[in-house]
Amino acid sequence: MVEEFKKHGIDILNVYFCPHSPEENCDCRKPKIGMILQSQKDFEIDLINSWLIGDKITDIETAVNANISNNILISQKKDYPELLNIANNLLDTINIIKK
């Protein structure tokens, strides 16, 4: 994934993932915000002005839990009418962010 983005001039600084099972009840498993807090610490991220883009509803729940109000769910399904920002694919997220 990182190499594919790099081909298009996009540098990804780090990739975070949770290696734990749901039963372990860790702080890094979404929708908990452990990975968000770690990335904020690593890169001094301004969460208020950040965007979280995800392909699962737990990604959006994570954004809400971390007070990231700018979020986009990538989904072909329109099962979440309460969400303001739903994109069909990653490319479509650009138009939402530009608004």
PDB file of N, CA and C in Angstrom:
ATOM      1  N   MET A   1       0.828  -1.184   0.000  1.00  0.00           N
ATOM      2  CA  MET A   1       0.000   0.000   0.000  1.00  0.00           C
ATOM      3  C   MET A   1       0.876   1.253   0.000  1.00  0.00           C
ATOM      4  N   VAL A   2       1.877   1.275   0.864  1.00  0.00           N
ATOM      5  CA  VAL A   2       2.756   2.436   0.964  1.00  0.00           C
ATOM      6  C   VAL A   2       3.447   2.701  -0.371  1.00  0.00           C
ATOM      7  N   GLU A   3       3.913   1.649  -1.019  1.00  0.00           N
ATOM      8  CA  GLU A   3       4.595   1.802  -2.306  1.00  0.00           C
ATOM      9  C   GLU A   3       3.646   2.303  -3.389  1.00  0.00           C
ATOM     10  N   GLU A   4       2.412   1.853  -3.360  1.00  0.00           N
ATOM     11  CA  GLU A   4       1.435   2.300  -4.363  1.00  0.00           C
ATOM     12  C   GLU A   4       1.164   3.796  -4.210  1.00  0.00           C
ATOM     13  N   PHE A   5       1.015   4.265  -2.986  1.00  0.00           N
ATOM     14  CA  PHE A   5       0.819   5.696  -2.764  1.00  0.00           C
ATOM     15  C   PHE A   5       2.062   6.480  -3.199  1.00  0.00           C
ATOM     16  N   LYS A   6       3.229   5.951  -2.892  1.00  0.00           N
ATOM     17  CA  LYS A   6       4.488   6.621  -3.243  1.00  0.00           C
ATOM     18  C   LYS A   6       4.597   6.826  -4.754  1.00  0.00           C
ATOM     19  N   LYS A   7       4.097   5.877  -5.539  1.00  0.00           N
ATOM     20  CA  LYS A   7       4.114   6.003  -7.001  1.00  0.00           C
ATOM     21  C   LYS A   7       3.352   7.242  -7.458  1.00  0.00           C
ATOM     22  N   HIS A   8       2.398   7.697  -6.621  1.00  0.00           N
ATOM     23  CA  HIS A   8       1.567   8.851  -6.964  1.00  0.00           C
ATOM     24  C   HIS A   8       1.983  10.102  -6.199  1.00  0.00           C
ATOM     25  N   GLY A   9       3.207  10.067  -5.645  1.00  0.00           N
ATOM     26  CA  GLY A   9       3.742  11.240  -4.968  1.00  0.00           C
ATOM     27  C   GLY A   9       3.212  11.473  -3.571  1.00  0.00           C
ATOM     28  N   ILE A  10       2.645  10.450  -2.956  1.00  0.00           N
ATOM     29  CA  ILE A  10       2.092  10.571  -1.603  1.00  0.00           C
ATOM     30  C   ILE A  10       2.975   9.776  -0.660  1.00  0.00           C
ATOM     31  N   ASP A  11       3.535  10.475   0.314  1.00  0.00           N
ATOM     32  CA  ASP A  11       4.381   9.817   1.307  1.00  0.00           C
ATOM     33  C   ASP A  11       3.565   9.489   2.551  1.00  0.00           C
ATOM     34  N   ILE A  12       3.566   8.248   2.930  1.00  0.00           N
ATOM     35  CA  ILE A  12       2.923   7.808   4.168  1.00  0.00           C
ATOM     36  C   ILE A  12       4.025   7.704   5.210  1.00  0.00           C
ATOM     37  N   LEU A  13       3.864   8.451   6.298  1.00  0.00           N
ATOM     38  CA  LEU A  13       4.909   8.523   7.311  1.00  0.00           C
ATOM     39  C   LEU A  13       4.985   7.275   8.182  1.00  0.00           C
ATOM     40  N   ASN A  14       3.856   6.657   8.434  1.00  0.00           N
ATOM     41  CA  ASN A  14       3.836   5.459   9.262  1.00  0.00           C
ATOM     42  C   ASN A  14       2.517   4.723   9.047  1.00  0.00           C
ATOM     43  N   VAL A  15       2.528   3.457   9.297  1.00  0.00           N
ATOM     44  CA  VAL A  15       1.318   2.636   9.248  1.00  0.00           C
ATOM     45  C   VAL A  15       1.129   2.049  10.642  1.00  0.00           C
ATOM     46  N   TYR A  16      -0.043   2.262  11.194  1.00  0.00           N
ATOM     47  CA  TYR A  16      -0.370   1.736  12.510  1.00  0.00           C
ATOM     48  C   TYR A  16      -1.379   0.609  12.348  1.00  0.00           C
ATOM     49  N   PHE A  17      -1.226  -0.431  13.154  1.00  0.00           N
ATOM     50  CA  PHE A  17      -2.198  -1.521  13.133  1.00  0.00           C
ATOM     51  C   PHE A  17      -2.268  -2.133  14.514  1.00  0.00           C
ATOM     52  N   CYS A  18      -3.387  -2.736  14.802  1.00  0.00           N
ATOM     53  CA  CYS A  18      -3.597  -3.404  16.084  1.00  0.00           C
ATOM     54  C   CYS A  18      -3.362  -4.899  15.876  1.00  0.00           C
ATOM     55  N   PRO A  19      -2.380  -5.466  16.584  1.00  0.00           N
ATOM     56  CA  PRO A  19      -2.092  -6.894  16.433  1.00  0.00           C
ATOM     57  C   PRO A  19      -2.910  -7.787  17.374  1.00  0.00           C
ATOM     58  N   HIS A  20      -3.803  -7.171  18.145  1.00  0.00           N
ATOM     59  CA  HIS A  20      -4.526  -7.905  19.183  1.00  0.00           C
ATOM     60  C   HIS A  20      -5.868  -8.448  18.694  1.00  0.00           C
ATOM     61  N   SER A  21      -6.337  -9.476  19.357  1.00  0.00           N
ATOM     62  CA  SER A  21      -7.675 -10.012  19.069  1.00  0.00           C
ATOM     63  C   SER A  21      -8.704  -9.180  19.839  1.00  0.00           C
ATOM     64  N   PRO A  22      -9.958  -9.208  19.411  1.00  0.00           N
ATOM     65  CA  PRO A  22     -10.991  -8.453  20.128  1.00  0.00           C
ATOM     66  C   PRO A  22     -11.084  -8.828  21.615  1.00  0.00           C
ATOM     67  N   GLU A  23     -10.798 -10.087  21.923  1.00  0.00           N
ATOM     68  CA  GLU A  23     -10.904 -10.557  23.307  1.00  0.00           C
ATOM     69  C   GLU A  23      -9.853  -9.932  24.229  1.00  0.00           C
ATOM     70  N   GLU A  24      -8.779  -9.424  23.655  1.00  0.00           N
ATOM     71  CA  GLU A  24      -7.714  -8.837  24.473  1.00  0.00           C
ATOM     72  C   GLU A  24      -8.067  -7.456  25.018  1.00  0.00           C
ATOM     73  N   ASN A  25      -9.103  -6.839  24.460  1.00  0.00           N
ATOM     74  CA  ASN A  25      -9.618  -5.562  24.965  1.00  0.00           C
ATOM     75  C   ASN A  25      -8.513  -4.506  25.125  1.00  0.00           C
ATOM     76  N   CYS A  26      -7.673  -4.367  24.130  1.00  0.00           N
ATOM     77  CA  CYS A  26      -6.556  -3.419  24.172  1.00  0.00           C
ATOM     78  C   CYS A  26      -7.047  -2.006  23.851  1.00  0.00           C
ATOM     79  N   ASP A  27      -6.183  -1.038  24.059  1.00  0.00           N
ATOM     80  CA  ASP A  27      -6.523   0.354  23.766  1.00  0.00           C
ATOM     81  C   ASP A  27      -6.328   0.739  22.312  1.00  0.00           C
ATOM     82  N   CYS A  28      -5.661  -0.142  21.545  1.00  0.00           N
ATOM     83  CA  CYS A  28      -5.384   0.230  20.152  1.00  0.00           C
ATOM     84  C   CYS A  28      -6.402  -0.337  19.163  1.00  0.00           C
ATOM     85  N   ARG A  29      -7.281  -1.195  19.624  1.00  0.00           N
ATOM     86  CA  ARG A  29      -8.265  -1.786  18.708  1.00  0.00           C
ATOM     87  C   ARG A  29      -9.439  -0.817  18.521  1.00  0.00           C
ATOM     88  N   LYS A  30      -9.720  -0.498  17.260  1.00  0.00           N
ATOM     89  CA  LYS A  30     -10.822   0.417  16.966  1.00  0.00           C
ATOM     90  C   LYS A  30     -12.150  -0.179  17.432  1.00  0.00           C
ATOM     91  N   PRO A  31     -13.021   0.627  17.959  1.00  0.00           N
ATOM     92  CA  PRO A  31     -13.093   2.088  17.907  1.00  0.00           C
ATOM     93  C   PRO A  31     -12.404   2.817  19.066  1.00  0.00           C
ATOM     94  N   LYS A  32     -11.564   2.146  19.828  1.00  0.00           N
ATOM     95  CA  LYS A  32     -10.760   2.854  20.822  1.00  0.00           C
ATOM     96  C   LYS A  32      -9.705   3.676  20.092  1.00  0.00           C
ATOM     97  N   ILE A  33      -9.115   4.627  20.779  1.00  0.00           N
ATOM     98  CA  ILE A  33      -8.302   5.630  20.079  1.00  0.00           C
ATOM     99  C   ILE A  33      -6.796   5.513  20.330  1.00  0.00           C
ATOM    100  N   GLY A  34      -6.338   4.371  20.787  1.00  0.00           N
ATOM    101  CA  GLY A  34      -4.919   4.201  21.071  1.00  0.00           C
ATOM    102  C   GLY A  34      -4.007   4.518  19.902  1.00  0.00           C
ATOM    103  N   MET A  35      -4.355   4.055  18.712  1.00  0.00           N
ATOM    104  CA  MET A  35      -3.511   4.327  17.539  1.00  0.00           C
ATOM    105  C   MET A  35      -3.555   5.803  17.153  1.00  0.00           C
ATOM    106  N   ILE A  36      -4.695   6.436  17.334  1.00  0.00           N
ATOM    107  CA  ILE A  36      -4.815   7.870  17.057  1.00  0.00           C
ATOM    108  C   ILE A  36      -3.905   8.651  18.010  1.00  0.00           C
ATOM    109  N   LEU A  37      -3.976   8.312  19.300  1.00  0.00           N
ATOM    110  CA  LEU A  37      -3.140   9.002  20.281  1.00  0.00           C
ATOM    111  C   LEU A  37      -1.658   8.783  20.011  1.00  0.00           C
ATOM    112  N   GLN A  38      -1.287   7.572  19.592  1.00  0.00           N
ATOM    113  CA  GLN A  38       0.117   7.301  19.290  1.00  0.00           C
ATOM    114  C   GLN A  38       0.591   8.121  18.090  1.00  0.00           C
ATOM    115  N   SER A  39      -0.241   8.187  17.045  1.00  0.00           N
ATOM    116  CA  SER A  39       0.148   8.966  15.871  1.00  0.00           C
ATOM    117  C   SER A  39       0.180  10.461  16.187  1.00  0.00           C
ATOM    118  N   GLN A  40      -0.731  10.907  17.035  1.00  0.00           N
ATOM    119  CA  GLN A  40      -0.733  12.311  17.451  1.00  0.00           C
ATOM    120  C   GLN A  40       0.569  12.641  18.190  1.00  0.00           C
ATOM    121  N   LYS A  41       0.992  11.744  19.035  1.00  0.00           N
ATOM    122  CA  LYS A  41       2.249  11.927  19.774  1.00  0.00           C
ATOM    123  C   LYS A  41       3.453  11.882  18.827  1.00  0.00           C
ATOM    124  N   ASP A  42       3.460  10.932  17.908  1.00  0.00           N
ATOM    125  CA  ASP A  42       4.587  10.758  16.989  1.00  0.00           C
ATOM    126  C   ASP A  42       4.769  11.943  16.040  1.00  0.00           C
ATOM    127  N   PHE A  43       3.666  12.557  15.623  1.00  0.00           N
ATOM    128  CA  PHE A  43       3.742  13.566  14.575  1.00  0.00           C
ATOM    129  C   PHE A  43       3.096  14.904  14.935  1.00  0.00           C
ATOM    130  N   GLU A  44       2.734  15.103  16.201  1.00  0.00           N
ATOM    131  CA  GLU A  44       2.110  16.353  16.652  1.00  0.00           C
ATOM    132  C   GLU A  44       0.925  16.729  15.758  1.00  0.00           C
ATOM    133  N   ILE A  45       0.025  15.813  15.590  1.00  0.00           N
ATOM    134  CA  ILE A  45      -1.131  15.999  14.703  1.00  0.00           C
ATOM    135  C   ILE A  45      -2.200  16.846  15.382  1.00  0.00           C
ATOM    136  N   ASP A  46      -2.743  17.780  14.639  1.00  0.00           N
ATOM    137  CA  ASP A  46      -3.854  18.617  15.079  1.00  0.00           C
ATOM    138  C   ASP A  46      -5.148  17.876  14.721  1.00  0.00           C
ATOM    139  N   LEU A  47      -5.727  17.185  15.678  1.00  0.00           N
ATOM    140  CA  LEU A  47      -6.906  16.356  15.398  1.00  0.00           C
ATOM    141  C   LEU A  47      -8.110  17.182  14.975  1.00  0.00           C
ATOM    142  N   ILE A  48      -8.228  18.389  15.461  1.00  0.00           N
ATOM    143  CA  ILE A  48      -9.387  19.228  15.120  1.00  0.00           C
ATOM    144  C   ILE A  48      -9.427  19.515  13.617  1.00  0.00           C
ATOM    145  N   ASN A  49      -8.259  19.685  13.016  1.00  0.00           N
ATOM    146  CA  ASN A  49      -8.196  20.007  11.586  1.00  0.00           C
ATOM    147  C   ASN A  49      -7.820  18.812  10.726  1.00  0.00           C
ATOM    148  N   SER A  50      -7.848  17.627  11.306  1.00  0.00           N
ATOM    149  CA  SER A  50      -7.488  16.408  10.574  1.00  0.00           C
ATOM    150  C   SER A  50      -8.719  15.765   9.953  1.00  0.00           C
ATOM    151  N   TRP A  51      -8.441  14.869   9.026  1.00  0.00           N
ATOM    152  CA  TRP A  51      -9.481  14.051   8.402  1.00  0.00           C
ATOM    153  C   TRP A  51      -9.164  12.593   8.679  1.00  0.00           C
ATOM    154  N   LEU A  52     -10.170  11.816   9.049  1.00  0.00           N
ATOM    155  CA  LEU A  52     -10.027  10.370   9.159  1.00  0.00           C
ATOM    156  C   LEU A  52     -10.872   9.756   8.060  1.00  0.00           C
ATOM    157  N   ILE A  53     -10.229   8.973   7.228  1.00  0.00           N
ATOM    158  CA  ILE A  53     -10.910   8.300   6.120  1.00  0.00           C
ATOM    159  C   ILE A  53     -10.834   6.810   6.394  1.00  0.00           C
ATOM    160  N   GLY A  54     -11.983   6.145   6.389  1.00  0.00           N
ATOM    161  CA  GLY A  54     -12.005   4.718   6.669  1.00  0.00           C
ATOM    162  C   GLY A  54     -13.014   3.985   5.827  1.00  0.00           C
ATOM    163  N   ASP A  55     -12.895   2.664   5.839  1.00  0.00           N
ATOM    164  CA  ASP A  55     -13.817   1.845   5.050  1.00  0.00           C
ATOM    165  C   ASP A  55     -14.718   0.971   5.919  1.00  0.00           C
ATOM    166  N   LYS A  56     -14.675   1.202   7.216  1.00  0.00           N
ATOM    167  CA  LYS A  56     -15.541   0.465   8.146  1.00  0.00           C
ATOM    168  C   LYS A  56     -16.162   1.460   9.111  1.00  0.00           C
ATOM    169  N   ILE A  57     -17.349   1.142   9.578  1.00  0.00           N
ATOM    170  CA  ILE A  57     -18.028   2.043  10.508  1.00  0.00           C
ATOM    171  C   ILE A  57     -17.216   2.213  11.790  1.00  0.00           C
ATOM    172  N   THR A  58     -16.425   1.207  12.174  1.00  0.00           N
ATOM    173  CA  THR A  58     -15.586   1.358  13.366  1.00  0.00           C
ATOM    174  C   THR A  58     -14.526   2.439  13.159  1.00  0.00           C
ATOM    175  N   ASP A  59     -14.115   2.671  11.912  1.00  0.00           N
ATOM    176  CA  ASP A  59     -13.185   3.768  11.635  1.00  0.00           C
ATOM    177  C   ASP A  59     -13.832   5.111  11.980  1.00  0.00           C
ATOM    178  N   ILE A  60     -15.083   5.269  11.593  1.00  0.00           N
ATOM    179  CA  ILE A  60     -15.802   6.513  11.862  1.00  0.00           C
ATOM    180  C   ILE A  60     -16.081   6.640  13.356  1.00  0.00           C
ATOM    181  N   GLU A  61     -16.418   5.534  14.011  1.00  0.00           N
ATOM    182  CA  GLU A  61     -16.603   5.562  15.463  1.00  0.00           C
ATOM    183  C   GLU A  61     -15.310   5.975  16.160  1.00  0.00           C
ATOM    184  N   THR A  62     -14.178   5.531  15.640  1.00  0.00           N
ATOM    185  CA  THR A  62     -12.879   5.931  16.179  1.00  0.00           C
ATOM    186  C   THR A  62     -12.688   7.433  16.026  1.00  0.00           C
ATOM    187  N   ALA A  63     -13.025   7.962  14.863  1.00  0.00           N
ATOM    188  CA  ALA A  63     -12.919   9.409  14.640  1.00  0.00           C
ATOM    189  C   ALA A  63     -13.759  10.167  15.656  1.00  0.00           C
ATOM    190  N   VAL A  64     -14.979   9.731  15.856  1.00  0.00           N
ATOM    191  CA  VAL A  64     -15.869  10.386  16.814  1.00  0.00           C
ATOM    192  C   VAL A  64     -15.275  10.304  18.221  1.00  0.00           C
ATOM    193  N   ASN A  65     -14.787   9.136  18.593  1.00  0.00           N
ATOM    194  CA  ASN A  65     -14.201   8.951  19.926  1.00  0.00           C
ATOM    195  C   ASN A  65     -12.961   9.810  20.136  1.00  0.00           C
ATOM    196  N   ALA A  66     -12.240  10.121  19.056  1.00  0.00           N
ATOM    197  CA  ALA A  66     -11.028  10.940  19.142  1.00  0.00           C
ATOM    198  C   ALA A  66     -11.319  12.422  18.869  1.00  0.00           C
ATOM    199  N   ASN A  67     -12.589  12.770  18.762  1.00  0.00           N
ATOM    200  CA  ASN A  67     -13.001  14.153  18.470  1.00  0.00           C
ATOM    201  C   ASN A  67     -12.468  14.658  17.130  1.00  0.00           C
ATOM    202  N   ILE A  68     -12.415  13.755  16.153  1.00  0.00           N
ATOM    203  CA  ILE A  68     -12.067  14.137  14.786  1.00  0.00           C
ATOM    204  C   ILE A  68     -13.386  14.278  14.038  1.00  0.00           C
ATOM    205  N   SER A  69     -13.810  15.517  13.871  1.00  0.00           N
ATOM    206  CA  SER A  69     -15.139  15.729  13.275  1.00  0.00           C
ATOM    207  C   SER A  69     -15.132  15.608  11.760  1.00  0.00           C
ATOM    208  N   ASN A  70     -13.968  15.737  11.145  1.00  0.00           N
ATOM    209  CA  ASN A  70     -13.857  15.585   9.693  1.00  0.00           C
ATOM    210  C   ASN A  70     -13.567  14.122   9.390  1.00  0.00           C
ATOM    211  N   ASN A  71     -14.562  13.417   8.914  1.00  0.00           N
ATOM    212  CA  ASN A  71     -14.363  12.002   8.617  1.00  0.00           C
ATOM    213  C   ASN A  71     -15.168  11.602   7.394  1.00  0.00           C
ATOM    214  N   ILE A  72     -14.653  10.574   6.729  1.00  0.00           N
ATOM    215  CA  ILE A  72     -15.295  10.077   5.508  1.00  0.00           C
ATOM    216  C   ILE A  72     -15.314   8.555   5.558  1.00  0.00           C
ATOM    217  N   LEU A  73     -16.464   7.992   5.300  1.00  0.00           N
ATOM    218  CA  LEU A  73     -16.606   6.548   5.166  1.00  0.00           C
ATOM    219  C   LEU A  73     -16.604   6.212   3.683  1.00  0.00           C
ATOM    220  N   ILE A  74     -15.713   5.323   3.293  1.00  0.00           N
ATOM    221  CA  ILE A  74     -15.694   4.836   1.913  1.00  0.00           C
ATOM    222  C   ILE A  74     -16.547   3.580   1.872  1.00  0.00           C
ATOM    223  N   SER A  75     -17.643   3.666   1.141  1.00  0.00           N
ATOM    224  CA  SER A  75     -18.577   2.542   1.107  1.00  0.00           C
ATOM    225  C   SER A  75     -19.465   2.647  -0.121  1.00  0.00           C
ATOM    226  N   GLN A  76     -19.695   1.532  -0.751  1.00  0.00           N
ATOM    227  CA  GLN A  76     -20.654   1.468  -1.856  1.00  0.00           C
ATOM    228  C   GLN A  76     -22.079   1.416  -1.312  1.00  0.00           C
ATOM    229  N   LYS A  77     -22.201   0.954  -0.081  1.00  0.00           N
ATOM    230  CA  LYS A  77     -23.511   0.867   0.565  1.00  0.00           C
ATOM    231  C   LYS A  77     -23.861   2.220   1.167  1.00  0.00           C
ATOM    232  N   LYS A  78     -25.110   2.528   1.174  1.00  0.00           N
ATOM    233  CA  LYS A  78     -25.581   3.773   1.780  1.00  0.00           C
ATOM    234  C   LYS A  78     -26.389   3.432   3.036  1.00  0.00           C
ATOM    235  N   ASP A  79     -25.810   2.555   3.866  1.00  0.00           N
ATOM    236  CA  ASP A  79     -26.491   2.060   5.060  1.00  0.00           C
ATOM    237  C   ASP A  79     -26.427   3.017   6.243  1.00  0.00           C
ATOM    238  N   TYR A  80     -25.746   4.125   6.085  1.00  0.00           N
ATOM    239  CA  TYR A  80     -25.520   5.020   7.210  1.00  0.00           C
ATOM    240  C   TYR A  80     -26.002   6.428   6.875  1.00  0.00           C
ATOM    241  N   PRO A  81     -27.316   6.649   6.847  1.00  0.00           N
ATOM    242  CA  PRO A  81     -27.838   7.962   6.444  1.00  0.00           C
ATOM    243  C   PRO A  81     -27.444   9.078   7.407  1.00  0.00           C
ATOM    244  N   GLU A  82     -27.064   8.726   8.632  1.00  0.00           N
ATOM    245  CA  GLU A  82     -26.684   9.758   9.597  1.00  0.00           C
ATOM    246  C   GLU A  82     -25.300  10.349   9.319  1.00  0.00           C
ATOM    247  N   LEU A  83     -24.520   9.674   8.492  1.00  0.00           N
ATOM    248  CA  LEU A  83     -23.188  10.172   8.173  1.00  0.00           C
ATOM    249  C   LEU A  83     -23.271  11.206   7.061  1.00  0.00           C
ATOM    250  N   LEU A  84     -22.556  12.283   7.232  1.00  0.00           N
ATOM    251  CA  LEU A  84     -22.568  13.345   6.229  1.00  0.00           C
ATOM    252  C   LEU A  84     -21.666  13.042   5.048  1.00  0.00           C
ATOM    253  N   ASN A  85     -20.556  12.369   5.313  1.00  0.00           N
ATOM    254  CA  ASN A  85     -19.557  12.169   4.278  1.00  0.00           C
ATOM    255  C   ASN A  85     -19.370  10.690   3.954  1.00  0.00           C
ATOM    256  N   ILE A  86     -19.962  10.273   2.850  1.00  0.00           N
ATOM    257  CA  ILE A  86     -19.767   8.915   2.359  1.00  0.00           C
ATOM    258  C   ILE A  86     -19.265   9.026   0.919  1.00  0.00           C
ATOM    259  N   ALA A  87     -18.151   8.354   0.659  1.00  0.00           N
ATOM    260  CA  ALA A  87     -17.564   8.361  -0.682  1.00  0.00           C
ATOM    261  C   ALA A  87     -17.617   6.952  -1.258  1.00  0.00           C
ATOM    262  N   ASN A  88     -17.698   6.860  -2.562  1.00  0.00           N
ATOM    263  CA  ASN A  88     -17.714   5.554  -3.225  1.00  0.00           C
ATOM    264  C   ASN A  88     -16.337   4.907  -3.253  1.00  0.00           C
ATOM    265  N   ASN A  89     -15.290   5.739  -3.277  1.00  0.00           N
ATOM    266  CA  ASN A  89     -13.921   5.227  -3.345  1.00  0.00           C
ATOM    267  C   ASN A  89     -12.968   6.294  -2.823  1.00  0.00           C
ATOM    268  N   LEU A  90     -11.706   5.947  -2.717  1.00  0.00           N
ATOM    269  CA  LEU A  90     -10.709   6.865  -2.170  1.00  0.00           C
ATOM    270  C   LEU A  90     -10.593   8.138  -3.003  1.00  0.00           C
ATOM    271  N   LEU A  91     -10.675   8.004  -4.309  1.00  0.00           N
ATOM    272  CA  LEU A  91     -10.576   9.171  -5.181  1.00  0.00           C
ATOM    273  C   LEU A  91     -11.704  10.168  -4.909  1.00  0.00           C
ATOM    274  N   ASP A  92     -12.899   9.672  -4.632  1.00  0.00           N
ATOM    275  CA  ASP A  92     -14.040  10.547  -4.358  1.00  0.00           C
ATOM    276  C   ASP A  92     -13.875  11.351  -3.066  1.00  0.00           C
ATOM    277  N   THR A  93     -12.997  10.897  -2.184  1.00  0.00           N
ATOM    278  CA  THR A  93     -12.802  11.634  -0.926  1.00  0.00           C
ATOM    279  C   THR A  93     -12.225  13.026  -1.185  1.00  0.00           C
ATOM    280  N   ILE A  94     -11.493  13.172  -2.270  1.00  0.00           N
ATOM    281  CA  ILE A  94     -10.876  14.470  -2.600  1.00  0.00           C
ATOM    282  C   ILE A  94     -11.949  15.555  -2.741  1.00  0.00           C
ATOM    283  N   ASN A  95     -13.032  15.242  -3.426  1.00  0.00           N
ATOM    284  CA  ASN A  95     -14.102  16.217  -3.621  1.00  0.00           C
ATOM    285  C   ASN A  95     -14.750  16.610  -2.306  1.00  0.00           C
ATOM    286  N   ILE A  96     -14.887  15.667  -1.392  1.00  0.00           N
ATOM    287  CA  ILE A  96     -15.483  15.970  -0.093  1.00  0.00           C
ATOM    288  C   ILE A  96     -14.551  16.883   0.695  1.00  0.00           C
ATOM    289  N   ILE A  97     -13.283  16.591   0.695  1.00  0.00           N
ATOM    290  CA  ILE A  97     -12.323  17.391   1.451  1.00  0.00           C
ATOM    291  C   ILE A  97     -12.213  18.790   0.869  1.00  0.00           C
ATOM    292  N   LYS A  98     -12.300  18.928  -0.436  1.00  0.00           N
ATOM    293  CA  LYS A  98     -12.200  20.240  -1.070  1.00  0.00           C
ATOM    294  C   LYS A  98     -13.364  21.160  -0.702  1.00  0.00           C
ATOM    295  N   LYS A  99     -14.531  20.589  -0.360  1.00  0.00           N
ATOM    296  CA  LYS A  99     -15.709  21.418  -0.049  1.00  0.00           C
ATOM    297  C   LYS A  99     -15.435  22.309   1.088  1.00  0.00           C
TER     298      LYS A  99
END
